[in-house]
Coordinates of C-alpha atoms in Angstrom, one line a residue:
X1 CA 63.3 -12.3 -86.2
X2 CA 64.2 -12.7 -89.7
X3 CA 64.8 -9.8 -92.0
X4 CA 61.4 -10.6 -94.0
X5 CA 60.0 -10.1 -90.6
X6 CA 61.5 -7.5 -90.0
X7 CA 60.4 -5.8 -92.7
X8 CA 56.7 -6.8 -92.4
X9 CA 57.3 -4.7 -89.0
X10 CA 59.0 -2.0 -90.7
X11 CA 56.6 0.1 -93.0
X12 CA 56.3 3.3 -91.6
X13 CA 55.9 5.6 -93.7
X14 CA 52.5 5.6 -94.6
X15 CA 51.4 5.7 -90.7
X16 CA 52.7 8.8 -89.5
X17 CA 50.8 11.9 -89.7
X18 CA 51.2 14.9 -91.8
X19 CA 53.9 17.1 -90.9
X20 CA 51.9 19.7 -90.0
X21 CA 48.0 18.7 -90.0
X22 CA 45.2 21.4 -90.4
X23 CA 44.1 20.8 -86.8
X24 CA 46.3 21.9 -83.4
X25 CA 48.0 18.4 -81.8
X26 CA 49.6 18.0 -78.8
X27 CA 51.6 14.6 -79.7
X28 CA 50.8 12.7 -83.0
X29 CA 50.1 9.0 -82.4
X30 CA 53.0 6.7 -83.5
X31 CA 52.5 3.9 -85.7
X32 CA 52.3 0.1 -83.9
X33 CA 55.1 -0.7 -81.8
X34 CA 57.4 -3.1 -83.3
X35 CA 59.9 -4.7 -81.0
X36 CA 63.3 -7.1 -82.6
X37 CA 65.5 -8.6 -80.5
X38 CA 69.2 -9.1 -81.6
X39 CA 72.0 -10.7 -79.4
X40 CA 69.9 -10.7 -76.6
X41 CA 68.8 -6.6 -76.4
X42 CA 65.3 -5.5 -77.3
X43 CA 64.9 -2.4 -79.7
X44 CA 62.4 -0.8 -80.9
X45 CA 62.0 -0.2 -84.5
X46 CA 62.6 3.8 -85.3
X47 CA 59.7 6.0 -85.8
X48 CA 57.9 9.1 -86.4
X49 CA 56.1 11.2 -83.7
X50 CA 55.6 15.0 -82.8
X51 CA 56.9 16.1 -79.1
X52 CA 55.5 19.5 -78.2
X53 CA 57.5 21.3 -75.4
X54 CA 56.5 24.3 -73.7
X55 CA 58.6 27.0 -73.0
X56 CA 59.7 28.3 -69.9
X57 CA 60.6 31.1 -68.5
X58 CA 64.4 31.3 -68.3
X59 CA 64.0 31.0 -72.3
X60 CA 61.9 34.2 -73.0
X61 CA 62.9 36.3 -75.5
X62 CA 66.0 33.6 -76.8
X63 CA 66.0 32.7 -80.7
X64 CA 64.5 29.1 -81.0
X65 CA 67.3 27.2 -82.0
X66 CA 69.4 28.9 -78.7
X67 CA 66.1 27.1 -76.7
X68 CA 66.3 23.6 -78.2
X69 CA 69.7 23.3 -78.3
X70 CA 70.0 24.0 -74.9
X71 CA 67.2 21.6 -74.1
X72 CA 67.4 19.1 -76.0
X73 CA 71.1 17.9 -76.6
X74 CA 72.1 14.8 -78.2
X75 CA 74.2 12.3 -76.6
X76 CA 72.2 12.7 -72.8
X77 CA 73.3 16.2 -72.6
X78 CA 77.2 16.0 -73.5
X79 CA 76.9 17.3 -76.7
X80 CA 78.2 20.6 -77.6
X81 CA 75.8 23.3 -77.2
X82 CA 77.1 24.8 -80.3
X83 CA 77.1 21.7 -82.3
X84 CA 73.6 21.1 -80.7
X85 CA 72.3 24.6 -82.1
X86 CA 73.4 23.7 -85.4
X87 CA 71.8 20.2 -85.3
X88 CA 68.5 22.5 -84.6
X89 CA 69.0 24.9 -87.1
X90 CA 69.2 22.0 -89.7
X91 CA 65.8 21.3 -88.2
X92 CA 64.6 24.5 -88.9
X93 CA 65.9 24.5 -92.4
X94 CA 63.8 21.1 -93.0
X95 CA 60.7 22.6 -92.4
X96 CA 59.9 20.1 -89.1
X97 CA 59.7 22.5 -86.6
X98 CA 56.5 24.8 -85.8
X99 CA 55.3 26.8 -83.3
X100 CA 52.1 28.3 -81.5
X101 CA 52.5 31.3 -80.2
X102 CA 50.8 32.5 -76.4
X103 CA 48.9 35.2 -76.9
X104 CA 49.8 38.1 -75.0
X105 CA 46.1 39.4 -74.2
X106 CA 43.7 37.5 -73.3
X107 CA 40.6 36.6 -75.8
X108 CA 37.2 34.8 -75.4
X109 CA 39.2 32.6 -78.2
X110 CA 41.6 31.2 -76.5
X111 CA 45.0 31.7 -74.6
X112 CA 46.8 30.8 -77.9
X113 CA 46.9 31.3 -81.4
X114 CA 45.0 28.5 -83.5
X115 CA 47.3 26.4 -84.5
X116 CA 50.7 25.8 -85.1
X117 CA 52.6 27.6 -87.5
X118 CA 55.8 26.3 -89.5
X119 CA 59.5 27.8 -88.3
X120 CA 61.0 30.0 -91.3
X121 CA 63.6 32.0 -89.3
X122 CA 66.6 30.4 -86.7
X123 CA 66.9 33.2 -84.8
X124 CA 62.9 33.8 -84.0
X125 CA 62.4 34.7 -80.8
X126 CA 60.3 32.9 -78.4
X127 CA 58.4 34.1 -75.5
X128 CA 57.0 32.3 -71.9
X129 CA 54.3 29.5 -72.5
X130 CA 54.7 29.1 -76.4
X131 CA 54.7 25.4 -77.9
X132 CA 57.1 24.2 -80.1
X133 CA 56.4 21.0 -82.0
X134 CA 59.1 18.9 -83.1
X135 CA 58.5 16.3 -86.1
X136 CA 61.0 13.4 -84.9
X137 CA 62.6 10.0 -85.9
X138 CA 62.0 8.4 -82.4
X139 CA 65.4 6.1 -81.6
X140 CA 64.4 4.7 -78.0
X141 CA 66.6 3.1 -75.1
X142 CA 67.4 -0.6 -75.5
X143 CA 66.5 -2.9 -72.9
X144 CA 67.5 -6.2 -71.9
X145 CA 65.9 -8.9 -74.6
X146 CA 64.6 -10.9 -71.1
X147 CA 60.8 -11.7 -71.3
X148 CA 58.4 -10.9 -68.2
X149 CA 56.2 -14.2 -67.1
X150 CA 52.9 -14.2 -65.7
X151 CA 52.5 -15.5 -62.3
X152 CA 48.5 -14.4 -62.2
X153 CA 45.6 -12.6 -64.1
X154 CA 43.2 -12.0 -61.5
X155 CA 41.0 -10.0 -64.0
X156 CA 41.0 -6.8 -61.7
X157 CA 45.3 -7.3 -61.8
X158 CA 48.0 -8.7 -63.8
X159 CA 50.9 -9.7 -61.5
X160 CA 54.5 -10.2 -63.4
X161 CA 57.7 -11.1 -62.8
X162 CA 60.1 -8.3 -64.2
X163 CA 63.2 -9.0 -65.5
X164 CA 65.9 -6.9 -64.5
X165 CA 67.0 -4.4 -67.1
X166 CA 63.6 -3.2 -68.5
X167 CA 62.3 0.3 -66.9
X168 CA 58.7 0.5 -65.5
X169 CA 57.8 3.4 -67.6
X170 CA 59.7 5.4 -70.2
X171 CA 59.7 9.3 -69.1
X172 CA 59.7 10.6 -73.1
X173 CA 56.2 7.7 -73.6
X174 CA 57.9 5.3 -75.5
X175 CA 57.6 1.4 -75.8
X176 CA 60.7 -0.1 -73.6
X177 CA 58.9 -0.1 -71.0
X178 CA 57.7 -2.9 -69.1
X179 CA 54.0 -2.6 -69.4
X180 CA 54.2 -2.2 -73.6
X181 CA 56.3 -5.1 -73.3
X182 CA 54.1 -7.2 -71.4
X183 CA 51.1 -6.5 -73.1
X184 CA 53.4 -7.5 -76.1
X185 CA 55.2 -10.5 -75.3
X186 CA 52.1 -11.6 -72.6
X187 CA 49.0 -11.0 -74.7
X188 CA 48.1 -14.3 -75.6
X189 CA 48.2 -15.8 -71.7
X190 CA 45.8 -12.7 -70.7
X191 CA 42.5 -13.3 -69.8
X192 CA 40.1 -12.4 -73.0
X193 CA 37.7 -9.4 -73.4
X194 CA 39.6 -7.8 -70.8
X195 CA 41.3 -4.7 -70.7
X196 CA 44.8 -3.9 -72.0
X197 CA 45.3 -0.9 -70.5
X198 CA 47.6 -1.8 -67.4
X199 CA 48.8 0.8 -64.7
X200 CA 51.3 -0.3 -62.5
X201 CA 50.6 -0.1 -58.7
X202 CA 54.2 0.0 -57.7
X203 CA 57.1 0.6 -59.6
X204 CA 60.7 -1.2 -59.3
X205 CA 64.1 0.0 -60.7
X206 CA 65.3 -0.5 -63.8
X207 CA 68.0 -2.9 -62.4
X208 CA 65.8 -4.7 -60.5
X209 CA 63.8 -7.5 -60.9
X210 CA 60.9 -9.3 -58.9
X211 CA 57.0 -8.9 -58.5
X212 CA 55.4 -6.0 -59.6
X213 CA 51.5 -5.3 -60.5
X214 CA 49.3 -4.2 -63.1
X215 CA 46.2 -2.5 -62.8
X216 CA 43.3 -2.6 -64.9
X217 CA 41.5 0.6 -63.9
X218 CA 42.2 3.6 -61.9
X219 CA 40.0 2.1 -59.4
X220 CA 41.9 -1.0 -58.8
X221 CA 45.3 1.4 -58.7
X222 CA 43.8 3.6 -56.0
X223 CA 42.9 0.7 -53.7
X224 CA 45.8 -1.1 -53.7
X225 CA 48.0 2.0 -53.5
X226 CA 45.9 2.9 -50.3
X227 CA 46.9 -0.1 -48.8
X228 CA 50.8 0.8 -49.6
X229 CA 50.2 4.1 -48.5
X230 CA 48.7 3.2 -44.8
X231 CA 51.5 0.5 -44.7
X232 CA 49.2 -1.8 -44.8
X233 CA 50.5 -3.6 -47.6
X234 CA 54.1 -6.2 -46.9
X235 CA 56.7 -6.6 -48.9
X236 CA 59.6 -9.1 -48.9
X237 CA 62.8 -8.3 -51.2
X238 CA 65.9 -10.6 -51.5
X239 CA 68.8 -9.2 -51.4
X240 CA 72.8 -10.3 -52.3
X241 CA 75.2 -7.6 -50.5
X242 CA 78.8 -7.3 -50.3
X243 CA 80.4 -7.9 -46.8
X244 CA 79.4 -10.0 -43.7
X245 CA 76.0 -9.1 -42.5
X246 CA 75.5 -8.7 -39.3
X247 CA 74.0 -11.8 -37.2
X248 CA 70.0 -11.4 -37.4
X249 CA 69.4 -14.9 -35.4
X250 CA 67.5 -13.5 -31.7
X251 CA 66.3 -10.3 -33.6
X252 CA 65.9 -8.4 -37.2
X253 CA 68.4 -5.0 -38.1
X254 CA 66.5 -2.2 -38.5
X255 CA 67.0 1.2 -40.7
X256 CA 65.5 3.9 -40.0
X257 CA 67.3 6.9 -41.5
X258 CA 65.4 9.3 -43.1
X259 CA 65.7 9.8 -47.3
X260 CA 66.3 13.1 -49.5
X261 CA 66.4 12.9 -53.1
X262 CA 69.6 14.5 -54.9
X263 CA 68.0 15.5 -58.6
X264 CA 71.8 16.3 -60.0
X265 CA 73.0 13.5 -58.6
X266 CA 69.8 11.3 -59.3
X267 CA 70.2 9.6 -56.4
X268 CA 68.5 9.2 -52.7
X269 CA 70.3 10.8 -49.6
X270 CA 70.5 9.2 -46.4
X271 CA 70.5 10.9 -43.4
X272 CA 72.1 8.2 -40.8
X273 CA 71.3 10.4 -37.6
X274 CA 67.7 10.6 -37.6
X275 CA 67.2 13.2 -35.0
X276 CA 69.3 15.1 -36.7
X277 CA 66.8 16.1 -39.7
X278 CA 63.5 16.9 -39.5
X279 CA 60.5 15.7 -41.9
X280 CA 59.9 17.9 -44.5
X281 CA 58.3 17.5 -48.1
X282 CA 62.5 16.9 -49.4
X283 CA 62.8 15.0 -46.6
X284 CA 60.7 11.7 -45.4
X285 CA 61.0 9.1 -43.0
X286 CA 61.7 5.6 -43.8
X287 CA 62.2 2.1 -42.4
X288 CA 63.8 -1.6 -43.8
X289 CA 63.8 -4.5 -41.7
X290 CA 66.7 -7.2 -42.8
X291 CA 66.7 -10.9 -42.1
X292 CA 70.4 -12.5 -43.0
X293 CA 69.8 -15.8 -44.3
X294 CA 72.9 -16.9 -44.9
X295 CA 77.0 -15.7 -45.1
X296 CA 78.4 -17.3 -49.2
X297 CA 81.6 -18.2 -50.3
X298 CA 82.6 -15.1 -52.3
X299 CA 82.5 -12.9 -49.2
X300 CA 78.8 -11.7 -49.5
X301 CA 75.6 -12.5 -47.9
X302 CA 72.0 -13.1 -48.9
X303 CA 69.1 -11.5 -47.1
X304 CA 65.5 -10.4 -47.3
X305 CA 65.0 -6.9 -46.8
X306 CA 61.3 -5.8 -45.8
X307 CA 60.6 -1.9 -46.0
X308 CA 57.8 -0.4 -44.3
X309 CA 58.0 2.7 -45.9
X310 CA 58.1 3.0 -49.8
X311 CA 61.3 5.6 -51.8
X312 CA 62.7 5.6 -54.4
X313 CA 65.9 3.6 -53.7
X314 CA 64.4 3.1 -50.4
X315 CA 66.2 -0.5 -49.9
X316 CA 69.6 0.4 -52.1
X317 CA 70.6 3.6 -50.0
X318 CA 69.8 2.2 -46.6
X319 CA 71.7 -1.5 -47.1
X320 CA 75.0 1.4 -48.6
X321 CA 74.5 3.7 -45.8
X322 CA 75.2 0.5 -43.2
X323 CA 78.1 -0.4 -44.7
X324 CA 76.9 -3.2 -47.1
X325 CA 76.2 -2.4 -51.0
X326 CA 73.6 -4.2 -53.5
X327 CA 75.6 -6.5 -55.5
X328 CA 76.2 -4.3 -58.7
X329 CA 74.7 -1.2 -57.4
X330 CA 77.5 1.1 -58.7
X331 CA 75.1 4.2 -58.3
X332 CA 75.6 3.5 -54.1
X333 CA 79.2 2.4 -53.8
X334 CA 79.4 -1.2 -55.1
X335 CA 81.8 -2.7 -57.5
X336 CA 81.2 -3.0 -61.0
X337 CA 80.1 -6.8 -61.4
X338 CA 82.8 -9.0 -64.0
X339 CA 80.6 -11.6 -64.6
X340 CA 77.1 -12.2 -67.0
X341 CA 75.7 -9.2 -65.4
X342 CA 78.1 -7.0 -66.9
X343 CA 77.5 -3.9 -69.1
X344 CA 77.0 -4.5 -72.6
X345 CA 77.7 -3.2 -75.6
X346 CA 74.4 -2.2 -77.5
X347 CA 74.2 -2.3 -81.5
X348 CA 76.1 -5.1 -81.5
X349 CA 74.6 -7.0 -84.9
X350 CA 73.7 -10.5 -85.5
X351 CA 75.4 -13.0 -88.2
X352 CA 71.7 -12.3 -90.3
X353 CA 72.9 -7.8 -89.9
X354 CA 69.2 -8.1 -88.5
X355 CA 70.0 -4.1 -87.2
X356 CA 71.1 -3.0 -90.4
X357 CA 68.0 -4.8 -92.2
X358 CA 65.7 -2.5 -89.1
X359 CA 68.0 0.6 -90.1
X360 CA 68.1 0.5 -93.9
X361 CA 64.0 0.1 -93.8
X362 CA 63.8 2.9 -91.4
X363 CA 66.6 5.2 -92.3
X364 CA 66.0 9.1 -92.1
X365 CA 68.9 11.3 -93.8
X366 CA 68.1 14.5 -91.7
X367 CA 68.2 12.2 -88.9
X368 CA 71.9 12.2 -86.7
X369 CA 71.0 9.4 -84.3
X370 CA 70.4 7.1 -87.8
X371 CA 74.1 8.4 -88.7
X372 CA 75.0 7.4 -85.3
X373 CA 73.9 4.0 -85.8
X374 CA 75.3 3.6 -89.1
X375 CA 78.9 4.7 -87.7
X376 CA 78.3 2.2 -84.5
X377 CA 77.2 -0.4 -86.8
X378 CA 80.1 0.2 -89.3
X379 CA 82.8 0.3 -86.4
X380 CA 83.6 4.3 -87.5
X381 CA 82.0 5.3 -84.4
X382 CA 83.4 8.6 -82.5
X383 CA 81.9 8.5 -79.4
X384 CA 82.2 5.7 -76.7
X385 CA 79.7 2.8 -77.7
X386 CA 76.5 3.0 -74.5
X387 CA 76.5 -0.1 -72.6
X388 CA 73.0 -1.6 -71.2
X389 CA 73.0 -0.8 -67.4
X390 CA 73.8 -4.3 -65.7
X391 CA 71.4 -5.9 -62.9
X392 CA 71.5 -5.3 -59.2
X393 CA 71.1 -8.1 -56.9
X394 CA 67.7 -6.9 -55.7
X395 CA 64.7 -9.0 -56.4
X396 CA 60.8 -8.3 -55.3
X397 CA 59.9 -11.6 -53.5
X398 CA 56.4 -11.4 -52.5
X399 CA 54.6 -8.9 -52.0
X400 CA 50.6 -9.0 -49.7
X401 CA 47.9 -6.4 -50.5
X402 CA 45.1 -7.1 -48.2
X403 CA 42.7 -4.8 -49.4
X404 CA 42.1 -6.1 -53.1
X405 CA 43.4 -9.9 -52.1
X406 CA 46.9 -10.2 -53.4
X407 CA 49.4 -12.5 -52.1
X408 CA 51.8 -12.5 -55.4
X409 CA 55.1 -14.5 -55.1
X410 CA 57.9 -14.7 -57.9
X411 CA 60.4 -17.1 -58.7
X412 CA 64.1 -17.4 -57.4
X413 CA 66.6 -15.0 -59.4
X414 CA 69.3 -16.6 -61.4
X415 CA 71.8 -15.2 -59.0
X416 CA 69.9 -16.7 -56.2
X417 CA 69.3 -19.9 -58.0
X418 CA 72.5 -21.6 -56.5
X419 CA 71.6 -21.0 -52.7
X420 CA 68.3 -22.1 -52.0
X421 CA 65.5 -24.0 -53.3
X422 CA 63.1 -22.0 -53.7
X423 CA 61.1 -18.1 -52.6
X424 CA 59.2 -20.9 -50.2
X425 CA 62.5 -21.9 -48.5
X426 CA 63.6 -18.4 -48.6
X427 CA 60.5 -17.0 -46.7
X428 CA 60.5 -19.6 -44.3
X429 CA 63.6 -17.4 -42.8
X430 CA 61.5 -14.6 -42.4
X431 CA 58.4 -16.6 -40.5
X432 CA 58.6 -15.9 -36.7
X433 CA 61.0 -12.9 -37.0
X434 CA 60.2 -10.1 -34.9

């Protein structure tokens, strides 16, 4: 993209919404997404929204600015709560903060107050179930600047290969997200008159690449997830781990340690002596079938790894809990990869300063993530330049749900490339294993 482009894509300002309209809103609808891609990373062009956050208890009675500082700090939550509090008192200052107020009896009018009222004092104190609204200059995640394909458009599904690098959905409802950026970058190769509205009936990773499919209509999303529910759906992954895996010629390994989820440490548990824990709603059983296919050069080995069961990181902490790691997958004990699939640095410009073009159009002086940008951009940084999470060697092969009549295959990864011919010649391996 060009910086003409890019400025064509750039025109904000008469899109976004008053700062505070007349009527009560919950999240003010950002202008179109515009996506530019620049040494290979995909951003999103900067823009306006509203968040509204509701308080909780453990923040009754603070002053405002004590509340969003503590929740909302800069720099994924090393930031200085101090500093932070400033940077929210500046907010206050500007006028793009209000508030709606819970009222404390209630009235046949309503719960709360009628609308949101602007922020005048730092130190006002808020109370249990009161919404703040935030006006804010949305910077969002970069992603990898890899395009999804299309392997089919069934009209009731759209079935992609993901890319590694891109996250199914964005938890703060931004655009770098795999479905915004397939409807994007796919449009033109969907079937007409149909629905854009895509909900994903399985999720993968962010680092992880492979099948994954798109519903059109809750309908379609609740028959195919009954299938992966009552295990009646299969799934084939292939897998590069580090080590020598063990010899899976008269029969399959099998994992079946149970899986906890570790919210500080964002990361699954495994529990290697079943009988050891019982099934609770922290605590669920879980099962992956591996097939070695074959022992490589570098000291690692390919396989295809089937779960029966569906966790988060189902596949990842089972293959680290026996001893042999995801290629890449830091987050469960591997080494950091050296090669292609290496972190990067993000904000790196192009020759055309295509990111300063995007940042001069877009620029917002109240806003310290543009500063940020500018510094990175200008080399004056402070802080440690954030590098795009690398790949794991974890691909979705194929995946069969019987109900709705998918039988979706992807396309070899380029780390797989080398050692076979193709997902067909992979598979084969798995026919007649038992």
């Amino acid at each position: 993209m060009r910086k003409k482009e890019i400025k064509e894509h750039s025109s904000f300002q008469s899109r976004h919404r008053p700062l505070f309209p007349t009527k009560p809103l919950e999240m003010s609808k950002p202008p179109p997404v515009r996506y530019v891609v620049v040494n290979g990373l995909r951003y999103v062009v900067p823009y306006m929204s509203c968040q509204t956050y509701s308080v909780k208890g453990d923040h009754d009675g603070k002053a405002i600015t004590q509340v969003l500082g503590e929740t909302f700090r800069l720099q994924r939550g090393t930031q200085d709560i101090e500093e932070s509090k400033r940077h929210w008192q500046g907010e206050v200052n500007g006028k793009r903060i209000a508030l709606k107020r819970r009222k404390t009896h209630k009235e046949d009018t309503g719960p709360f107050t009628a609308d949101f009222e602007e922020v005048l004092e730092e130190e006002l104190a808020v109370k249990e179930q009161d919404k703040i609204r935030m006006n804010k200059h949305v910077h969002e995640r970069v992603v990898t600047g890899s395009t999804p394909t299309l392997i089919e458009d069934t009209g009731d599904f759209v079935i992609i290969n993901k890319p590694a690098g891109i996250p199914c959905v964005d938890s703060q409802g931004g655009f770098n997200n795999i479905i915004d950026i397939s409807i994007h970058e796919l449009r033109p190769h969907l079937r007409p008159g149909l629905s854009l509205k895509l909900h994903p009936v399985h999720r993968l990773d962010a680092p992880v690449s492979g099948v994954l499919i798109l519903a059109r209509g809750g309908k379609h999303v609740r028959s195919a997830m009954n299938d992966l529910r009552e295990r009646l759906a299969k799934k084939w992954y292939l897998v590069q781990v580090e080590g020598s895996f063990p010899d899976t010629t008269k029969s399959l390994v099998y994992c079946d340690y149970k899986i906890g989820w570790d919210s500080k440490l964002n990361k699954a548990i495994c529990y290697n002596d079943p009988d050891s824990v019982k099934e609770t709603d922290a605590v669920k059983s879980a099962k992956t079938s591996f097939k070695k296919i074959k022992d490589l050069d570098n000291g690692t080995s390919l396989l295809i790894a089937s779960p029966e069961t569906g966790h988060r990181h189902q596949i990842r902490v089972h293959l680290s809990s026996l001893g042999y790691p995801i290629i890449g997958d830091v987050l469960y004990g591997s080494k950091p990869l050296t090669c292609d699939s290496a972190p990067v640095d993000l904000y790196r410009d192009s020759s055309e300063q295509e990111l300063r073009q995007v940042l001069k159009e877009t620029f917002q002086d109240w806003c310290p993530k543009c500063h940020w940008v500018q510094k990175v951009l200008d080399g004056d940084n402070i802080l440690p330049v954030p590098q795009l999470e690398p790949e794991i060697h974890l691909h979705a092969l194929r995946y069969i749900i019987p109900s709705v009549g998918i039988c979706a295959t992807s396309s070899l990864p380029h780390w797989a490339a080398a050692h076979a011919s193709s997902s067909k010649d992979i598979l084969s391996h798995w026919e007649g294993s038992g």
